[in-house]
PDB file of C-alpha atoms in Angstrom:
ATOM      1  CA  UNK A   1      21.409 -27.015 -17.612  1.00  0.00           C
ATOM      2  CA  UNK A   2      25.182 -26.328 -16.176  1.00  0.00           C
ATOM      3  CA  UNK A   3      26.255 -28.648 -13.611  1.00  0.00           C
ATOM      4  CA  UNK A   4      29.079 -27.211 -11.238  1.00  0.00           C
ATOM      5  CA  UNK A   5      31.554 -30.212 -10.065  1.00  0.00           C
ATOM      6  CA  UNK A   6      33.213 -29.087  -6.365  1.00  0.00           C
ATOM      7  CA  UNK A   7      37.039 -29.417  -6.593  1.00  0.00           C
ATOM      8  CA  UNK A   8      38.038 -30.398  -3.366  1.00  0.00           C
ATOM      9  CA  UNK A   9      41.530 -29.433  -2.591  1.00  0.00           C
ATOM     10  CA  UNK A  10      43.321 -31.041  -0.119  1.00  0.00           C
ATOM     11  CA  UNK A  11      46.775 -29.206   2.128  1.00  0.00           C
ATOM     12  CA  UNK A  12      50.217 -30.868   1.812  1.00  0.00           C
ATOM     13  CA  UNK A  13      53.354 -30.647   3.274  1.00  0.00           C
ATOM     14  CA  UNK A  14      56.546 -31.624   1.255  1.00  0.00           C
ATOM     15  CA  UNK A  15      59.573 -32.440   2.030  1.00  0.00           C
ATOM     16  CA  UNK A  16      62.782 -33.631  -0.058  1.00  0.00           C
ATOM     17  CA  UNK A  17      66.137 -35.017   0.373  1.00  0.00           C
ATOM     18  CA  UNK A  18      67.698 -35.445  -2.878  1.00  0.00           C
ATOM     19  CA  UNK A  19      71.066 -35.930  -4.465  1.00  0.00           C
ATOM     20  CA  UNK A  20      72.827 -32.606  -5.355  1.00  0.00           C
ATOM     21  CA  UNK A  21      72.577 -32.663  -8.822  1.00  0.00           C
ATOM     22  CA  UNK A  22      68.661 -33.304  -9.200  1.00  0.00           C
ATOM     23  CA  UNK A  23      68.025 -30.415  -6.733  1.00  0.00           C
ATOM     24  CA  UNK A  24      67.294 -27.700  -9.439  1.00  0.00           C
ATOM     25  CA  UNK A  25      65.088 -29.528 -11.355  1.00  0.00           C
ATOM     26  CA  UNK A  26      63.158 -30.885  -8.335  1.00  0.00           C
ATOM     27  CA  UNK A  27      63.506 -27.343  -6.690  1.00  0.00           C
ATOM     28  CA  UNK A  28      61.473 -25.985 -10.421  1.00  0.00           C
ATOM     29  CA  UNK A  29      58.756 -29.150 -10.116  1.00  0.00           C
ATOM     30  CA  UNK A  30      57.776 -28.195  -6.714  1.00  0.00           C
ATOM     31  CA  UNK A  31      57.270 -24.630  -6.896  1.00  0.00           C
ATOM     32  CA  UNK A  32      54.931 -25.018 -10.293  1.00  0.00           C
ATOM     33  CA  UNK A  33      52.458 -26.229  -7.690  1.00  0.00           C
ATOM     34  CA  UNK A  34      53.287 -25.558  -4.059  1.00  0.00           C
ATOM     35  CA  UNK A  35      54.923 -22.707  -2.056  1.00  0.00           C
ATOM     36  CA  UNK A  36      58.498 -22.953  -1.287  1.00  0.00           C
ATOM     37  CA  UNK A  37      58.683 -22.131   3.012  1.00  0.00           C
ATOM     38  CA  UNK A  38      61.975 -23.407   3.510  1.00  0.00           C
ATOM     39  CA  UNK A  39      64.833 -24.854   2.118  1.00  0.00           C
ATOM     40  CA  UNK A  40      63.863 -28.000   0.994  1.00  0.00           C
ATOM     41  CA  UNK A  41      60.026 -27.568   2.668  1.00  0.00           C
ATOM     42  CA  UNK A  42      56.998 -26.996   0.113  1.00  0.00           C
ATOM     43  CA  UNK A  43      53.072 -26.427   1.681  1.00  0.00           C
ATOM     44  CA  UNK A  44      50.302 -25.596   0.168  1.00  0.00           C
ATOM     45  CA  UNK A  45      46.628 -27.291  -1.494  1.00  0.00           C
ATOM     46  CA  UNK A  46      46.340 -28.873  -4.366  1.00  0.00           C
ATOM     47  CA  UNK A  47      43.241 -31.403  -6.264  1.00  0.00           C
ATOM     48  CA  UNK A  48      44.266 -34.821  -6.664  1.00  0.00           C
ATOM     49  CA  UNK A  49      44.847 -34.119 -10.206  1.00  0.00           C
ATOM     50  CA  UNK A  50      47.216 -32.073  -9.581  1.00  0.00           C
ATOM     51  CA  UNK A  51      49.045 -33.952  -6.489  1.00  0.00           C
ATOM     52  CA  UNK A  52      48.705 -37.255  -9.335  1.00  0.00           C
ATOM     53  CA  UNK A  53      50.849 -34.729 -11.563  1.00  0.00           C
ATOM     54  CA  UNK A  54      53.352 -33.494  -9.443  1.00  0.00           C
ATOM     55  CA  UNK A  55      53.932 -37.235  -7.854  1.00  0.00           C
ATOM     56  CA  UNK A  56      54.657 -38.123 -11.959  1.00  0.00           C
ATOM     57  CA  UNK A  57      57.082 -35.349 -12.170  1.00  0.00           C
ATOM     58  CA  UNK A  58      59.018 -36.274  -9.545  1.00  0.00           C
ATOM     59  CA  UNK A  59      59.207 -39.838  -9.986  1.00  0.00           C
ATOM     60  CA  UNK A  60      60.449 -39.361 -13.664  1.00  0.00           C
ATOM     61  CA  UNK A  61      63.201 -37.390 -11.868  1.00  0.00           C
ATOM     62  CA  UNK A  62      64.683 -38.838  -8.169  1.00  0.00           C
ATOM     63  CA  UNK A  63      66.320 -42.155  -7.951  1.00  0.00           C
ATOM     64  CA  UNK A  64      64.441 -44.129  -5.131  1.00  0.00           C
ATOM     65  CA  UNK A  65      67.476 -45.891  -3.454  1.00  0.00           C
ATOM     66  CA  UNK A  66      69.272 -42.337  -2.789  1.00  0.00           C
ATOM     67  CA  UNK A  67      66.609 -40.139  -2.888  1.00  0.00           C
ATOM     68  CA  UNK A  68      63.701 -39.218  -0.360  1.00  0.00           C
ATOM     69  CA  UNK A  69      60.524 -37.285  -0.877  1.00  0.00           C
ATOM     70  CA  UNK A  70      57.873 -37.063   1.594  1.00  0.00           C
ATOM     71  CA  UNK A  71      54.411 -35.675   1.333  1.00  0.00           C
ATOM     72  CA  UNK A  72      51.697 -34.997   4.524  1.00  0.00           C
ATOM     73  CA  UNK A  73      48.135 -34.428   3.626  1.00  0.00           C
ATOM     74  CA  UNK A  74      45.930 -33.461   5.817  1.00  0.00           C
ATOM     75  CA  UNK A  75      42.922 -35.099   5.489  1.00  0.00           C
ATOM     76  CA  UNK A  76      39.621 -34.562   7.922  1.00  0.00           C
ATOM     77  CA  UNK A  77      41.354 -35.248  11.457  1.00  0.00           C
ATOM     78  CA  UNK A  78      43.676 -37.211   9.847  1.00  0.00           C
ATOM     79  CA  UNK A  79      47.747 -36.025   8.812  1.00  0.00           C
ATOM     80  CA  UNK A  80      48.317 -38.751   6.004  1.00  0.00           C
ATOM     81  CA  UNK A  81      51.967 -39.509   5.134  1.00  0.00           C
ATOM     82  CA  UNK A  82      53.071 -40.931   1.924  1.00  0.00           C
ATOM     83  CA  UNK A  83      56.985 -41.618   1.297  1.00  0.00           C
ATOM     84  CA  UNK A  84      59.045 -41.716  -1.977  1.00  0.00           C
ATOM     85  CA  UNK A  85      62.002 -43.350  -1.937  1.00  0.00           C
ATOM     86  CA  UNK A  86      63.972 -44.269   0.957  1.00  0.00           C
ATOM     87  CA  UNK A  87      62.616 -42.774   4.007  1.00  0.00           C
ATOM     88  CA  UNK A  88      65.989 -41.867   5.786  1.00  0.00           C
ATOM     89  CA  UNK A  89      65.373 -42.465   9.171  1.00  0.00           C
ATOM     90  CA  UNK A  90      61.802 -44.631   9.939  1.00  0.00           C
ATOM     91  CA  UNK A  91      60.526 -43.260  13.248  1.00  0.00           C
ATOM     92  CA  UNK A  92      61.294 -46.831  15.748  1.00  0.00           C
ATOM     93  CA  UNK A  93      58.242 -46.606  17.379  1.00  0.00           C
ATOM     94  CA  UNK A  94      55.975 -43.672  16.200  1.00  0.00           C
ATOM     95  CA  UNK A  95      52.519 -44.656  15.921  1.00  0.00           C
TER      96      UNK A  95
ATOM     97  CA  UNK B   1      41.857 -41.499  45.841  1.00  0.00           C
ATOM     98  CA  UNK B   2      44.061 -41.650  42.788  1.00  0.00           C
ATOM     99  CA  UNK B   3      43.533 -39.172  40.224  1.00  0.00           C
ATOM    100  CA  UNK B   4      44.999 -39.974  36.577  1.00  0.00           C
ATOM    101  CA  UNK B   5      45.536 -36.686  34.443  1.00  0.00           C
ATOM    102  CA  UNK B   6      44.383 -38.205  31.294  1.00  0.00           C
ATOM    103  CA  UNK B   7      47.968 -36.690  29.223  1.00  0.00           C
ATOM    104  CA  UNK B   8      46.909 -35.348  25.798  1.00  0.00           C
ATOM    105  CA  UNK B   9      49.812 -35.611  22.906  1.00  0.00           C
ATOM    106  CA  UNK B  10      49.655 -33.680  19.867  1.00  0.00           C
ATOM    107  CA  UNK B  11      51.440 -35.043  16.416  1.00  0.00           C
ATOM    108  CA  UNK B  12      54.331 -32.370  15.013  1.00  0.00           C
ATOM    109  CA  UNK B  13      55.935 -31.940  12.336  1.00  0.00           C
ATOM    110  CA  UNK B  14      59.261 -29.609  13.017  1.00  0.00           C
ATOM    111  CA  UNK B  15      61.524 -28.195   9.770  1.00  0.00           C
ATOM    112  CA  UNK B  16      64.054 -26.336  10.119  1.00  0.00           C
ATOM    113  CA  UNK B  17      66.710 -24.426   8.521  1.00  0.00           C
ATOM    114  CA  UNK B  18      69.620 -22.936  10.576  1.00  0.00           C
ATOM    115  CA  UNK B  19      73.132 -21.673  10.314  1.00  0.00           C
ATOM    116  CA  UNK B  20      76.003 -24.261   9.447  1.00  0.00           C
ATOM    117  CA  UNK B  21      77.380 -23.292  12.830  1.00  0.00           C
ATOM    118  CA  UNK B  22      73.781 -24.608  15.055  1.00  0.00           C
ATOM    119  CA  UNK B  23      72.878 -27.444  12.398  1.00  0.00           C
ATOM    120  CA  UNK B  24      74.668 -29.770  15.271  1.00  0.00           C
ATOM    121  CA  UNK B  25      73.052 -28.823  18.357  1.00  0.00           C
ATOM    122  CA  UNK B  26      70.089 -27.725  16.764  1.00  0.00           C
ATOM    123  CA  UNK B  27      69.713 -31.294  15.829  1.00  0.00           C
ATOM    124  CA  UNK B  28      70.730 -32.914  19.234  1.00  0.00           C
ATOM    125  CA  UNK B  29      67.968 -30.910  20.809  1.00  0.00           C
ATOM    126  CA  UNK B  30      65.524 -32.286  18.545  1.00  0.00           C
ATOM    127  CA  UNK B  31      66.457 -35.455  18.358  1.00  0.00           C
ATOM    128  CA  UNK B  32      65.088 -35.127  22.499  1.00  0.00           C
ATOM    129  CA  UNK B  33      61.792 -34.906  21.355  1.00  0.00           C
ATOM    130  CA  UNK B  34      60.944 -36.247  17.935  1.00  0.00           C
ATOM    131  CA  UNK B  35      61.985 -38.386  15.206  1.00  0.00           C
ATOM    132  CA  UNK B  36      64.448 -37.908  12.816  1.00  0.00           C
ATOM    133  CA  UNK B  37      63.067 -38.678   9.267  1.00  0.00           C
ATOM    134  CA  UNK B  38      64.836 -36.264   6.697  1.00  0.00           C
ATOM    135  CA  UNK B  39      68.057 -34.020   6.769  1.00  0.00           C
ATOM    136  CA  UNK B  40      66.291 -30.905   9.164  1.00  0.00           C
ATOM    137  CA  UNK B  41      62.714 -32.497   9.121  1.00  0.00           C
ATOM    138  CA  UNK B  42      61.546 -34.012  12.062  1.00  0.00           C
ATOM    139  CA  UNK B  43      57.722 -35.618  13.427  1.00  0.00           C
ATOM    140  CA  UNK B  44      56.099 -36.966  16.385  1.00  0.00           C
ATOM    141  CA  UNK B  45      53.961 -36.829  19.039  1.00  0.00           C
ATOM    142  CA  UNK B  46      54.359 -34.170  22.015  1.00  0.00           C
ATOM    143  CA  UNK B  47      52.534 -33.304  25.364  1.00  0.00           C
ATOM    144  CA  UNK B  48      52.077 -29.355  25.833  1.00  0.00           C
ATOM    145  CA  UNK B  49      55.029 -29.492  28.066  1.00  0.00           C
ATOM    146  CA  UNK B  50      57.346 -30.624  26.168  1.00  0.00           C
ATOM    147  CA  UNK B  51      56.732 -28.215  23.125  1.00  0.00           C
ATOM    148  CA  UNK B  52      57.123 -25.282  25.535  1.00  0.00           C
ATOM    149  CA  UNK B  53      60.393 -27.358  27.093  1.00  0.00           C
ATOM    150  CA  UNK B  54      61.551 -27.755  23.053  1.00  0.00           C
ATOM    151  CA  UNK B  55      60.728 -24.157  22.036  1.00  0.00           C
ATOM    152  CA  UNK B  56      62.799 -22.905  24.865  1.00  0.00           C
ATOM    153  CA  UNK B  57      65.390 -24.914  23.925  1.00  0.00           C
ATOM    154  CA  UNK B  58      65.386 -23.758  20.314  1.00  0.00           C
ATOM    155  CA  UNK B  59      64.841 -19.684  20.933  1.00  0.00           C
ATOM    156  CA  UNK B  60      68.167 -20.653  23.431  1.00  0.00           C
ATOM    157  CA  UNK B  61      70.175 -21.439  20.393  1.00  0.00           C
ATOM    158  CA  UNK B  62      68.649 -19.690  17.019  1.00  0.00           C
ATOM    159  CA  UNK B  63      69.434 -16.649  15.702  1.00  0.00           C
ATOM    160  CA  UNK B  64      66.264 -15.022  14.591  1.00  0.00           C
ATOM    161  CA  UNK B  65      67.160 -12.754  12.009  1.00  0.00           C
ATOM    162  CA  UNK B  66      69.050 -15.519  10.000  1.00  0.00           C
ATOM    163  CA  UNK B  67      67.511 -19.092  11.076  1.00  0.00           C
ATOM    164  CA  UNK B  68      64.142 -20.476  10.481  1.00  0.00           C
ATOM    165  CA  UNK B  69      61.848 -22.942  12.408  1.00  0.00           C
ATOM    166  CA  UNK B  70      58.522 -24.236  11.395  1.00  0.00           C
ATOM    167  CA  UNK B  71      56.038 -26.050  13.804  1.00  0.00           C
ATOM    168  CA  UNK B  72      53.202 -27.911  11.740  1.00  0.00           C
ATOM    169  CA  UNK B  73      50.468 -29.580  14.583  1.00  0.00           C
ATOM    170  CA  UNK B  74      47.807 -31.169  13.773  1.00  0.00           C
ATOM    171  CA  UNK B  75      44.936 -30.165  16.310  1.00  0.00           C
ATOM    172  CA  UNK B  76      41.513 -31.908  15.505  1.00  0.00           C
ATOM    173  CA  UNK B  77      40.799 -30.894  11.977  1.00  0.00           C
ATOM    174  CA  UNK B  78      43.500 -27.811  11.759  1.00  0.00           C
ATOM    175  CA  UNK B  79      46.821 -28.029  11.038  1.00  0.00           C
ATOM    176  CA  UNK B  80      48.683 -25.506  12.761  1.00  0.00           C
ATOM    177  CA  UNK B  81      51.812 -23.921  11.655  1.00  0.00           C
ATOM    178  CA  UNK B  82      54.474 -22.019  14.104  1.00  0.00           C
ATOM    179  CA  UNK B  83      56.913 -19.886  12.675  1.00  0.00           C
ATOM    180  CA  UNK B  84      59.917 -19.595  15.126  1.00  0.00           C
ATOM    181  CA  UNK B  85      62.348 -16.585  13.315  1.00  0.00           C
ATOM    182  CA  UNK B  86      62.193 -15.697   9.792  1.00  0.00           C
ATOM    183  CA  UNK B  87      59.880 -17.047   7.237  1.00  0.00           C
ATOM    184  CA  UNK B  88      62.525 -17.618   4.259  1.00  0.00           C
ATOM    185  CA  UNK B  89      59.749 -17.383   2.064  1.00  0.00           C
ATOM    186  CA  UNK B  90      56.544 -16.461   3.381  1.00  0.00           C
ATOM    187  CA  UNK B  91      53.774 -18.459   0.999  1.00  0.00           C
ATOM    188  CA  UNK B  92      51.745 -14.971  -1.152  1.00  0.00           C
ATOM    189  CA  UNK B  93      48.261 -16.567  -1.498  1.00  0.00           C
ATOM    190  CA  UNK B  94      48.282 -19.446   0.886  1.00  0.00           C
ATOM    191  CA  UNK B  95      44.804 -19.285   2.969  1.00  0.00           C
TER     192      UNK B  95
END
């Protein structure tokens, strides 16, 4: 008897504002497991395992008082938004 | 009689990546609109109106062939994604 398990991926978003010298090296994490769109701007899906992986990988590398990584998942109805690091500029009153 | 219009606001995400010469005004224009929470990475909520008032005011200022603006809005259970000029890197096997 085989039994199947459903990976459920999930779509992110990412976005990154780091220090100049880590931007290689966070520029070669990203795209092992999400699309590069833009400058700085990663989408793509990805199973928890692998969003717990890539979140390891870049903590071993950005410095969270300079640094800012953000990631939106979209989950159901719901855009989630999780922040690394400083988050630049904190939207005053966005709900 | 009063009628209320019951106003429907959609959340955004804007990213965008522009010539040194429009990073300023690009960046005043959406500062109108959204918050400001990474170098060109912006979110918030808009009414219809004021995304068609904010796309004018972007396709006013960019230069297709070299900038590149990128809409994400969440509607429901989709995420949307608007691609104002050139797609920097268009994502190969992204569903």
């Amino acid at each position: 008897m085989c039994n199947f398990k459903k990976i459920i991926e999930m779509y992110y978003i990412a976005v990154y504002d780091v220090g100049e010298k880590r931007v290689g090296k966070m520029l070669k994490i990203f795209r092992k497991y999400l699309h590069h769109i833009q400058n700085s701007v990663f989408e793509g899906e990805l199973t928890d395992a692998d969003f717990l992986r890539l979140k390891i990988e870049v903590k071993k590398l950005y410095k969270p008082n300079e640094d800012s990584v953000i990631f939106f998942s979209l989950t159901g109805k719901y855009l989630q938004k999780e922040v690394l690091g400083e988050e630049k500029r904190s939207p005053s009153n966005f709900i």
